[in-house]
Amino acid sequence: MTDPWITGCNKKNLPKTELALVTENKKEKMQMKQEISLLNGISLIVGNMIGSGIFVSPKGVLMYSTSYGLSLLLWALGGIFSLFGALCYAELGTSIVKSGASYAYILEAFGGFIAFIRLWSSLLIIEPTTQAVIAITFANYIVQPIFPFCEPPYGAVRLIAAACICSLTFINCVNVKWGTRVQDLFTYAKVMALIMVIAVGLYKISQGETENLKDPFEGSTTDAGFIALALYSALFSYSGWDTLNFVTEEMKNPERNLPLSIAISMPVVTIIYLLTNVAYYVVLDMPALLASDAVAVTFGNEALSHAKWIIPIAVAMSCYGGLNSSIIAASRLFYVGAREGHLPDSLSLIHIKRFTPVPALIFNGLMTLIYLLVEDVFLLINYYCFSYWFFVGLSIAGLIYLRYTQPDRRRPIKLSLFFPVVYCFCTVFLIIVPLYSDTINSLIGIGIAVSGIPAYFLGVYIPVEKRPRYLQWLFATITKYIQMLFRCCQEDLDLETETSEAKAK
């Protein structure tokens, strides 16, 4: 039976101008271009890791550790642990040169079923919820100056959040370079804002204002459960170090630039986090810091005087840049999932002229807009903590598994097994913590993941010719009209990609 995408891609159905364009592009191969440089890669990682959290609510670590000294120690430990995971992803990303991050690595190591469940969890809860929360936070900080003494209107916040999502989706549909330039600009802006916060803190220290830092470990908790929760909060703030692995195929010289981007970004973010927290601790005492819902704004009100308006703008810019990197990563995840046969073929199409995954980007945007309609969308984020760490840990366990099952595989970077083994053991802790501290929400998250089993059976496991005919007709029709509407077609697959499709079944 003819694949649905072939029905829509029939050159007889294309207008002459588009047929000529496809023919011309065939000479250079119909694939997304390698346009992401080393600097773009660093901006993507740093921009996604440094979201709104360090500006808005870095108090989770302090709340559970109950001392400045122990909290800084846990921030440093979280940075080291995240570096271990990022180094493992450097090996995976250079030995499995495919976009999709943990989805691609789980697919390679453990086959299609587990990879599909990972993709299903991302599609239903992880990606749209994360992006909706970032967009709402952006909108709140944009609207806040207009309503300084009351809660901003619900409708205005959601409309601005929707405009933010639509604008970034459009930018990334038009050109990959546009997306990376936006990312570079907003990453520079948020880093400069944090450098300003750090500079104020260091100035205060140089002036002898260190009362809050005397006896930094006094009152430190000795409760193992509280220390675990504090470390968990720190580690969640470091999430996003895998962003570049979602776009590996679009990187220039990925064997060099992927590990180099990771090696530069991780220490930079860790140092920024540590020094920013020191600045907060110098200016704000513990009761003021724990009572604040927006620590950076409180810091600005205390220390920046007439320049305090910079902080809300910096938070908004940080959210905008973080959302951009999340959209880039999520769209590539859905694109690769469709290319491997785990999502409808229409999501694996790319624009015939701009070489961007337009259908995947629009699908990601629509999913996020749907989640904006959920009033308590912030609660949904609690559902995926378990799933997130489980699949990250499983992908790194795949590194160990592939070492034994594919010992002759080409590995430009080959780490000591100490790094993945330690990371996997620590991931067990990260899986247990949400089960212990938030059992019901974790079980709901597991239920969402398990709900993908019927979808896998119906859409992947059953051979195409045995699937319901109305579904075949529906997906073929959707693919055909998406191709005509967005001027997209299937990419030219490399041999390695084609052979890997068998693993998706």
mmCIF file of N, CA, C and O in Angstrom, residues 66-157:
data_model
loop_
_atom_site.group_PDB
_atom_site.id
_atom_site.type_symbol
_atom_site.label_atom_id
_atom_site.label_comp_id
_atom_site.label_asym_id
_atom_site.label_seq_id
_atom_site.Cartn_x
_atom_site.Cartn_y
_atom_site.Cartn_z
ATOM 1 N N THR A 66 17.465 25.395 55.224
ATOM 2 C CA THR A 66 17.350 26.293 56.383
ATOM 3 C C THR A 66 18.647 27.009 56.763
ATOM 4 O O THR A 66 18.769 27.517 57.872
ATOM 5 N N SER A 67 19.623 27.036 55.863
ATOM 6 C CA SER A 67 20.826 27.854 56.095
ATOM 7 C C SER A 67 21.424 28.255 54.761
ATOM 8 O O SER A 67 21.307 27.526 53.771
ATOM 9 N N TYR A 68 22.069 29.421 54.755
ATOM 10 C CA TYR A 68 22.709 29.905 53.529
ATOM 11 C C TYR A 68 23.844 28.987 53.087
ATOM 12 O O TYR A 68 23.996 28.676 51.906
ATOM 13 N N GLY A 69 24.642 28.548 54.037
ATOM 14 C CA GLY A 69 25.817 27.739 53.699
ATOM 15 C C GLY A 69 25.444 26.419 53.060
ATOM 16 O O GLY A 69 25.983 26.035 52.011
ATOM 17 N N LEU A 70 24.496 25.697 53.686
ATOM 18 C CA LEU A 70 24.083 24.400 53.143
ATOM 19 C C LEU A 70 23.383 24.568 51.802
ATOM 20 O O LEU A 70 23.567 23.745 50.889
ATOM 21 N N SER A 71 22.612 25.643 51.661
ATOM 22 C CA SER A 71 21.917 25.853 50.383
ATOM 23 C C SER A 71 22.913 26.072 49.243
ATOM 24 O O SER A 71 22.748 25.524 48.148
ATOM 25 N N LEU A 72 23.972 26.847 49.485
ATOM 26 C CA LEU A 72 24.991 27.065 48.452
ATOM 27 C C LEU A 72 25.724 25.768 48.128
ATOM 28 O O LEU A 72 26.071 25.505 46.969
ATOM 29 N N LEU A 73 25.953 24.953 49.152
ATOM 30 C CA LEU A 73 26.608 23.658 48.929
ATOM 31 C C LEU A 73 25.740 22.768 48.036
ATOM 32 O O LEU A 73 26.244 22.110 47.114
ATOM 33 N N LEU A 74 24.437 22.801 48.263
ATOM 34 C CA LEU A 74 23.526 21.984 47.458
ATOM 35 C C LEU A 74 23.382 22.532 46.040
ATOM 36 O O LEU A 74 23.233 21.757 45.087
ATOM 37 N N TRP A 75 23.435 23.860 45.882
ATOM 38 C CA TRP A 75 23.438 24.438 44.532
ATOM 39 C C TRP A 75 24.674 23.962 43.756
ATOM 40 O O TRP A 75 24.576 23.614 42.572
ATOM 41 N N ALA A 76 25.832 23.942 44.419
ATOM 42 C CA ALA A 76 27.064 23.482 43.758
ATOM 43 C C ALA A 76 26.974 21.991 43.426
ATOM 44 O O ALA A 76 27.363 21.561 42.326
ATOM 45 N N LEU A 77 26.427 21.200 44.360
ATOM 46 C CA LEU A 77 26.281 19.762 44.135
ATOM 47 C C LEU A 77 25.332 19.491 42.970
ATOM 48 O O LEU A 77 25.573 18.607 42.134
ATOM 49 N N GLY A 78 24.260 20.274 42.879
ATOM 50 C CA GLY A 78 23.319 20.136 41.755
ATOM 51 C C GLY A 78 23.985 20.436 40.427
ATOM 52 O O GLY A 78 23.725 19.771 39.420
ATOM 53 N N GLY A 79 24.879 21.443 40.410
ATOM 54 C CA GLY A 79 25.611 21.770 39.181
ATOM 55 C C GLY A 79 26.547 20.651 38.755
ATOM 56 O O GLY A 79 26.645 20.330 37.566
ATOM 57 N N ILE A 80 27.221 20.036 39.737
ATOM 58 C CA ILE A 80 28.141 18.930 39.422
ATOM 59 C C ILE A 80 27.367 17.728 38.891
ATOM 60 O O ILE A 80 27.758 17.090 37.900
ATOM 61 N N PHE A 81 26.252 17.407 39.551
ATOM 62 C CA PHE A 81 25.435 16.278 39.108
ATOM 63 C C PHE A 81 24.904 16.502 37.690
ATOM 64 O O PHE A 81 24.933 15.592 36.846
ATOM 65 N N SER A 82 24.429 17.717 37.424
ATOM 66 C CA SER A 82 23.923 18.042 36.083
ATOM 67 C C SER A 82 25.029 17.969 35.046
ATOM 68 O O SER A 82 24.790 17.573 33.900
ATOM 69 N N LEU A 83 26.251 18.337 35.434
ATOM 70 C CA LEU A 83 27.392 18.225 34.526
ATOM 71 C C LEU A 83 27.639 16.767 34.157
ATOM 72 O O LEU A 83 27.944 16.462 32.998
ATOM 73 N N PHE A 84 27.495 15.861 35.125
ATOM 74 C CA PHE A 84 27.644 14.425 34.841
ATOM 75 C C PHE A 84 26.648 13.991 33.766
ATOM 76 O O PHE A 84 26.998 13.302 32.805
ATOM 77 N N GLY A 85 25.382 14.409 33.927
ATOM 78 C CA GLY A 85 24.364 14.045 32.936
ATOM 79 C C GLY A 85 24.647 14.655 31.580
ATOM 80 O O GLY A 85 24.489 13.994 30.545
ATOM 81 N N ALA A 86 25.086 15.904 31.577
ATOM 82 C CA ALA A 86 25.370 16.591 30.312
ATOM 83 C C ALA A 86 26.540 15.934 29.584
ATOM 84 O O ALA A 86 26.539 15.823 28.351
ATOM 85 N N LEU A 87 27.553 15.499 30.333
ATOM 86 C CA LEU A 87 28.698 14.811 29.711
ATOM 87 C C LEU A 87 28.253 13.480 29.099
ATOM 88 O O LEU A 87 28.715 13.103 28.015
ATOM 89 N N CYS A 88 27.362 12.774 29.781
ATOM 90 C CA CYS A 88 26.820 11.533 29.215
ATOM 91 C C CYS A 88 26.068 11.809 27.917
ATOM 92 O O CYS A 88 26.182 11.045 26.944
ATOM 93 N N TYR A 89 25.332 12.924 27.890
ATOM 94 C CA TYR A 89 24.617 13.290 26.676
ATOM 95 C C TYR A 89 25.571 13.747 25.575
ATOM 96 O O TYR A 89 25.240 13.657 24.387
ATOM 97 N N ALA A 90 26.750 14.232 25.953
ATOM 98 C CA ALA A 90 27.752 14.569 24.938
ATOM 99 C C ALA A 90 28.210 13.308 24.221
ATOM 100 O O ALA A 90 28.375 13.297 22.996
ATOM 101 N N GLU A 91 28.418 12.212 24.973
ATOM 102 C CA GLU A 91 28.782 10.943 24.332
ATOM 103 C C GLU A 91 27.634 10.407 23.493
ATOM 104 O O GLU A 91 27.833 9.995 22.336
ATOM 105 N N LEU A 92 26.413 10.418 24.046
ATOM 106 C CA LEU A 92 25.267 9.908 23.296
ATOM 107 C C LEU A 92 25.019 10.726 22.029
ATOM 108 O O LEU A 92 24.737 10.181 20.965
ATOM 109 N N GLY A 93 25.153 12.047 22.146
ATOM 110 C CA GLY A 93 24.869 12.924 21.011
ATOM 111 C C GLY A 93 25.880 12.831 19.893
ATOM 112 O O GLY A 93 25.559 13.115 18.728
ATOM 113 N N THR A 94 27.103 12.439 20.209
ATOM 114 C CA THR A 94 28.128 12.305 19.170
ATOM 115 C C THR A 94 28.219 10.879 18.614
ATOM 116 O O THR A 94 28.777 10.677 17.542
ATOM 117 N N SER A 95 27.666 9.907 19.331
ATOM 118 C CA SER A 95 27.658 8.534 18.809
ATOM 119 C C SER A 95 26.333 8.192 18.123
ATOM 120 O O SER A 95 26.280 7.357 17.227
ATOM 121 N N ILE A 96 25.234 8.856 18.564
ATOM 122 C CA ILE A 96 23.930 8.724 17.908
ATOM 123 C C ILE A 96 23.583 10.117 17.395
ATOM 124 O O ILE A 96 22.949 10.914 18.089
ATOM 125 N N VAL A 97 24.020 10.434 16.184
ATOM 126 C CA VAL A 97 23.901 11.807 15.680
ATOM 127 C C VAL A 97 22.500 12.011 15.104
ATOM 128 O O VAL A 97 22.303 12.134 13.894
ATOM 129 N N LYS A 98 21.528 12.013 15.997
ATOM 130 C CA LYS A 98 20.136 12.212 15.616
ATOM 131 C C LYS A 98 19.507 13.206 16.583
ATOM 132 O O LYS A 98 19.812 13.207 17.774
ATOM 133 N N SER A 99 18.634 14.058 16.067
ATOM 134 C CA SER A 99 17.881 14.961 16.926
ATOM 135 C C SER A 99 16.866 14.160 17.739
ATOM 136 O O SER A 99 16.545 13.029 17.419
ATOM 137 N N GLY A 100 16.355 14.788 18.789
ATOM 138 C CA GLY A 100 15.339 14.121 19.609
ATOM 139 C C GLY A 100 15.767 13.820 21.023
ATOM 140 O O GLY A 100 14.958 13.379 21.830
ATOM 141 N N ALA A 101 17.054 13.996 21.352
ATOM 142 C CA ALA A 101 17.575 13.814 22.708
ATOM 143 C C ALA A 101 17.179 12.448 23.281
ATOM 144 O O ALA A 101 17.381 11.428 22.617
ATOM 145 N N SER A 102 16.602 12.410 24.479
ATOM 146 C CA SER A 102 16.362 11.134 25.163
ATOM 147 C C SER A 102 15.467 10.205 24.349
ATOM 148 O O SER A 102 15.633 8.978 24.407
ATOM 149 N N TYR A 103 14.530 10.758 23.585
ATOM 150 C CA TYR A 103 13.675 9.911 22.745
ATOM 151 C C TYR A 103 14.517 9.108 21.749
ATOM 152 O O TYR A 103 14.346 7.893 21.600
ATOM 153 N N ALA A 104 15.450 9.781 21.072
ATOM 154 C CA ALA A 104 16.290 9.112 20.074
ATOM 155 C C ALA A 104 17.199 8.080 20.732
ATOM 156 O O ALA A 104 17.437 6.996 20.174
ATOM 157 N N TYR A 105 17.710 8.381 21.929
ATOM 158 C CA TYR A 105 18.646 7.475 22.594
ATOM 159 C C TYR A 105 17.923 6.248 23.160
ATOM 160 O O TYR A 105 18.440 5.127 23.092
ATOM 161 N N ILE A 106 16.723 6.454 23.703
ATOM 162 C CA ILE A 106 15.929 5.325 24.197
ATOM 163 C C ILE A 106 15.501 4.443 23.029
ATOM 164 O O ILE A 106 15.516 3.204 23.122
ATOM 165 N N LEU A 107 15.149 5.052 21.910
ATOM 166 C CA LEU A 107 14.778 4.298 20.711
ATOM 167 C C LEU A 107 15.929 3.420 20.245
ATOM 168 O O LEU A 107 15.740 2.242 19.914
ATOM 169 N N GLU A 108 17.118 3.968 20.235
ATOM 170 C CA GLU A 108 18.294 3.227 19.786
ATOM 171 C C GLU A 108 18.648 2.090 20.730
ATOM 172 O O GLU A 108 19.024 0.994 20.295
ATOM 173 N N ALA A 109 18.508 2.330 22.041
ATOM 174 C CA ALA A 109 18.934 1.340 23.028
ATOM 175 C C ALA A 109 17.852 0.321 23.361
ATOM 176 O O ALA A 109 18.128 -0.879 23.455
ATOM 177 N N PHE A 110 16.619 0.777 23.541
ATOM 178 C CA PHE A 110 15.587 -0.099 24.094
ATOM 179 C C PHE A 110 14.395 -0.328 23.171
ATOM 180 O O PHE A 110 13.443 -1.012 23.548
ATOM 181 N N GLY A 111 14.421 0.242 21.979
ATOM 182 C CA GLY A 111 13.371 -0.038 21.016
ATOM 183 C C GLY A 111 12.211 0.941 21.044
ATOM 184 O O GLY A 111 12.172 1.892 21.827
ATOM 185 N N GLY A 112 11.242 0.666 20.170
ATOM 186 C CA GLY A 112 10.191 1.619 19.879
ATOM 187 C C GLY A 112 9.155 1.815 20.969
ATOM 188 O O GLY A 112 8.644 2.926 21.147
ATOM 189 N N PHE A 113 8.821 0.753 21.718
ATOM 190 C CA PHE A 113 7.719 0.883 22.672
ATOM 191 C C PHE A 113 8.042 1.893 23.770
ATOM 192 O O PHE A 113 7.250 2.819 24.030
ATOM 193 N N ILE A 114 9.179 1.745 24.432
ATOM 194 C CA ILE A 114 9.538 2.660 25.522
ATOM 195 C C ILE A 114 9.760 4.065 24.971
ATOM 196 O O ILE A 114 9.382 5.060 25.600
ATOM 197 N N ALA A 115 10.365 4.158 23.778
ATOM 198 C CA ALA A 115 10.579 5.472 23.165
ATOM 199 C C ALA A 115 9.235 6.151 22.882
ATOM 200 O O ALA A 115 9.096 7.364 23.073
ATOM 201 N N PHE A 116 8.254 5.375 22.444
ATOM 202 C CA PHE A 116 6.929 5.950 22.176
ATOM 203 C C PHE A 116 6.299 6.485 23.456
ATOM 204 O O PHE A 116 5.684 7.569 23.454
ATOM 205 N N ILE A 117 6.417 5.744 24.560
ATOM 206 C CA ILE A 117 5.849 6.196 25.833
ATOM 207 C C ILE A 117 6.514 7.494 26.270
ATOM 208 O O ILE A 117 5.861 8.408 26.789
ATOM 209 N N ARG A 118 7.823 7.603 26.030
ATOM 210 C CA ARG A 118 8.522 8.851 26.354
ATOM 211 C C ARG A 118 7.965 10.005 25.496
ATOM 212 O O ARG A 118 7.717 11.100 25.984
ATOM 213 N N LEU A 119 7.771 9.733 24.208
ATOM 214 C CA LEU A 119 7.231 10.743 23.299
ATOM 215 C C LEU A 119 5.801 11.119 23.682
ATOM 216 O O LEU A 119 5.431 12.302 23.672
ATOM 217 N N TRP A 120 5.013 10.129 24.036
ATOM 218 C CA TRP A 120 3.625 10.359 24.420
ATOM 219 C C TRP A 120 3.540 11.256 25.663
ATOM 220 O O TRP A 120 2.706 12.161 25.727
ATOM 221 N N SER A 121 4.402 11.001 26.648
ATOM 222 C CA SER A 121 4.423 11.824 27.867
ATOM 223 C C SER A 121 4.781 13.266 27.536
ATOM 224 O O SER A 121 4.188 14.207 28.090
ATOM 225 N N SER A 122 5.734 13.451 26.640
ATOM 226 C CA SER A 122 6.128 14.806 26.243
ATOM 227 C C SER A 122 5.000 15.514 25.517
ATOM 228 O O SER A 122 4.738 16.699 25.742
ATOM 229 N N LEU A 123 4.324 14.785 24.638
ATOM 230 C CA LEU A 123 3.265 15.376 23.822
ATOM 231 C C LEU A 123 2.068 15.785 24.678
ATOM 232 O O LEU A 123 1.492 16.863 24.499
ATOM 233 N N LEU A 124 1.687 14.937 25.629
ATOM 234 C CA LEU A 124 0.471 15.175 26.392
ATOM 235 C C LEU A 124 0.660 16.109 27.577
ATOM 236 O O LEU A 124 -0.272 16.811 27.958
ATOM 237 N N ILE A 125 1.855 16.110 28.194
ATOM 238 C CA ILE A 125 1.974 16.874 29.431
ATOM 239 C C ILE A 125 3.255 17.689 29.540
ATOM 240 O O ILE A 125 3.213 18.871 29.895
ATOM 241 N N ILE A 126 4.423 17.109 29.229
ATOM 242 C CA ILE A 126 5.685 17.778 29.570
ATOM 243 C C ILE A 126 5.872 19.056 28.773
ATOM 244 O O ILE A 126 6.020 20.150 29.343
ATOM 245 N N GLU A 127 5.877 18.964 27.456
ATOM 246 C CA GLU A 127 6.200 20.133 26.626
ATOM 247 C C GLU A 127 5.116 21.215 26.668
ATOM 248 O O GLU A 127 5.415 22.384 26.940
ATOM 249 N N PRO A 128 3.834 20.893 26.407
ATOM 250 C CA PRO A 128 2.829 21.972 26.402
ATOM 251 C C PRO A 128 2.644 22.624 27.764
ATOM 252 O O PRO A 128 2.437 23.845 27.852
ATOM 253 N N THR A 129 2.750 21.839 28.842
ATOM 254 C CA THR A 129 2.594 22.429 30.180
ATOM 255 C C THR A 129 3.738 23.375 30.491
ATOM 256 O O THR A 129 3.525 24.493 30.971
ATOM 257 N N THR A 130 4.962 22.926 30.233
ATOM 258 C CA THR A 130 6.131 23.769 30.498
ATOM 259 C C THR A 130 6.040 25.076 29.725
ATOM 260 O O THR A 130 6.262 26.165 30.278
ATOM 261 N N GLN A 131 5.709 24.988 28.444
ATOM 262 C CA GLN A 131 5.653 26.197 27.615
ATOM 263 C C GLN A 131 4.508 27.114 28.030
ATOM 264 O O GLN A 131 4.657 28.346 28.026
ATOM 265 N N ALA A 132 3.368 26.553 28.407
ATOM 266 C CA ALA A 132 2.245 27.378 28.853
ATOM 267 C C ALA A 132 2.600 28.132 30.134
ATOM 268 O O ALA A 132 2.292 29.328 30.263
ATOM 269 N N VAL A 133 3.278 27.468 31.061
ATOM 270 C CA VAL A 133 3.676 28.108 32.319
ATOM 271 C C VAL A 133 4.670 29.242 32.059
ATOM 272 O O VAL A 133 4.562 30.336 32.641
ATOM 273 N N ILE A 134 5.647 29.004 31.180
ATOM 274 C CA ILE A 134 6.628 30.056 30.864
ATOM 275 C C ILE A 134 5.934 31.249 30.217
ATOM 276 O O ILE A 134 6.218 32.407 30.547
ATOM 277 N N ALA A 135 5.009 30.978 29.284
ATOM 278 C CA ALA A 135 4.306 32.062 28.589
ATOM 279 C C ALA A 135 3.452 32.879 29.556
ATOM 280 O O ALA A 135 3.397 34.116 29.460
ATOM 281 N N ILE A 136 2.793 32.223 30.509
ATOM 282 C CA ILE A 136 1.969 32.932 31.490
ATOM 283 C C ILE A 136 2.843 33.773 32.413
ATOM 284 O O ILE A 136 2.490 34.914 32.764
ATOM 285 N N THR A 137 3.992 33.233 32.817
ATOM 286 C CA THR A 137 4.923 34.006 33.652
ATOM 287 C C THR A 137 5.399 35.245 32.902
ATOM 288 O O THR A 137 5.462 36.351 33.470
ATOM 289 N N PHE A 138 5.720 35.080 31.613
ATOM 290 C CA PHE A 138 6.096 36.224 30.770
ATOM 291 C C PHE A 138 4.992 37.278 30.760
ATOM 292 O O PHE A 138 5.233 38.469 30.980
ATOM 293 N N ALA A 139 3.768 36.829 30.529
ATOM 294 C CA ALA A 139 2.639 37.756 30.439
ATOM 295 C C ALA A 139 2.394 38.482 31.758
ATOM 296 O O ALA A 139 2.093 39.679 31.781
ATOM 297 N N ASN A 140 2.531 37.766 32.878
ATOM 298 C CA ASN A 140 2.334 38.389 34.188
ATOM 299 C C ASN A 140 3.308 39.539 34.415
ATOM 300 O O ASN A 140 2.932 40.587 34.949
ATOM 301 N N TYR A 141 4.551 39.351 34.021
ATOM 302 C CA TYR A 141 5.555 40.399 34.243
ATOM 303 C C TYR A 141 5.404 41.555 33.252
ATOM 304 O O TYR A 141 5.815 42.674 33.542
ATOM 305 N N ILE A 142 4.810 41.278 32.091
ATOM 306 C CA ILE A 142 4.525 42.360 31.149
ATOM 307 C C ILE A 142 3.374 43.225 31.654
ATOM 308 O O ILE A 142 3.387 44.469 31.570
ATOM 309 N N VAL A 143 2.339 42.560 32.204
ATOM 310 C CA VAL A 143 1.125 43.259 32.617
ATOM 311 C C VAL A 143 1.271 43.894 34.012
ATOM 312 O O VAL A 143 0.608 44.888 34.313
ATOM 313 N N GLN A 144 2.146 43.337 34.833
ATOM 314 C CA GLN A 144 2.246 43.759 36.230
ATOM 315 C C GLN A 144 2.405 45.278 36.433
ATOM 316 O O GLN A 144 1.745 45.862 37.304
ATOM 317 N N PRO A 145 3.261 45.971 35.650
ATOM 318 C CA PRO A 145 3.399 47.422 35.866
ATOM 319 C C PRO A 145 2.110 48.206 35.627
ATOM 320 O O PRO A 145 1.923 49.285 36.189
ATOM 321 N N ILE A 146 1.209 47.671 34.799
ATOM 322 C CA ILE A 146 -0.049 48.356 34.510
ATOM 323 C C ILE A 146 -1.034 48.203 35.672
ATOM 324 O O ILE A 146 -1.886 49.060 35.909
ATOM 325 N N PHE A 147 -0.908 47.097 36.412
ATOM 326 C CA PHE A 147 -1.782 46.829 37.562
ATOM 327 C C PHE A 147 -0.927 46.600 38.811
ATOM 328 O O PHE A 147 -0.850 45.480 39.325
ATOM 329 N N PRO A 148 -0.254 47.653 39.298
ATOM 330 C CA PRO A 148 0.700 47.475 40.391
ATOM 331 C C PRO A 148 0.065 47.095 41.726
ATOM 332 O O PRO A 148 0.727 46.510 42.579
ATOM 333 N N PHE A 149 -1.221 47.420 41.931
ATOM 334 C CA PHE A 149 -1.835 47.225 43.247
ATOM 335 C C PHE A 149 -2.975 46.207 43.236
ATOM 336 O O PHE A 149 -3.730 46.112 44.195
ATOM 337 N N CYS A 150 -3.099 45.472 42.129
ATOM 338 C CA CYS A 150 -4.146 44.456 42.078
ATOM 339 C C CYS A 150 -3.736 43.340 41.135
ATOM 340 O O CYS A 150 -2.748 43.458 40.401
ATOM 341 N N GLU A 151 -4.505 42.272 41.186
ATOM 342 C CA GLU A 151 -4.240 41.123 40.318
ATOM 343 C C GLU A 151 -4.552 41.489 38.874
ATOM 344 O O GLU A 151 -5.608 42.045 38.577
ATOM 345 N N PRO A 152 -3.623 41.226 37.929
ATOM 346 C CA PRO A 152 -3.907 41.550 36.523
ATOM 347 C C PRO A 152 -5.063 40.719 35.989
ATOM 348 O O PRO A 152 -5.287 39.588 36.440
ATOM 349 N N PRO A 153 -5.826 41.241 35.025
ATOM 350 C CA PRO A 153 -6.977 40.501 34.477
ATOM 351 C C PRO A 153 -6.559 39.167 33.869
ATOM 352 O O PRO A 153 -5.569 39.088 33.125
ATOM 353 N N TYR A 154 -7.325 38.138 34.190
ATOM 354 C CA TYR A 154 -7.035 36.784 33.710
ATOM 355 C C TYR A 154 -6.973 36.747 32.187
ATOM 356 O O TYR A 154 -6.042 36.190 31.597
ATOM 357 N N GLY A 155 -7.959 37.351 31.534
ATOM 358 C CA GLY A 155 -8.028 37.323 30.070
ATOM 359 C C GLY A 155 -6.855 38.012 29.412
ATOM 360 O O GLY A 155 -6.300 37.519 28.415
ATOM 361 N N ALA A 156 -6.433 39.159 29.974
ATOM 362 C CA ALA A 156 -5.305 39.897 29.399
ATOM 363 C C ALA A 156 -4.022 39.075 29.474
ATOM 364 O O ALA A 156 -3.238 39.018 28.516
ATOM 365 N N VAL A 157 -3.812 38.417 30.616
ATOM 366 C CA VAL A 157 -2.604 37.597 30.793
ATOM 367 C C VAL A 157 -2.583 36.457 29.782
ATOM 368 O O VAL A 157 -1.561 36.193 29.130
#
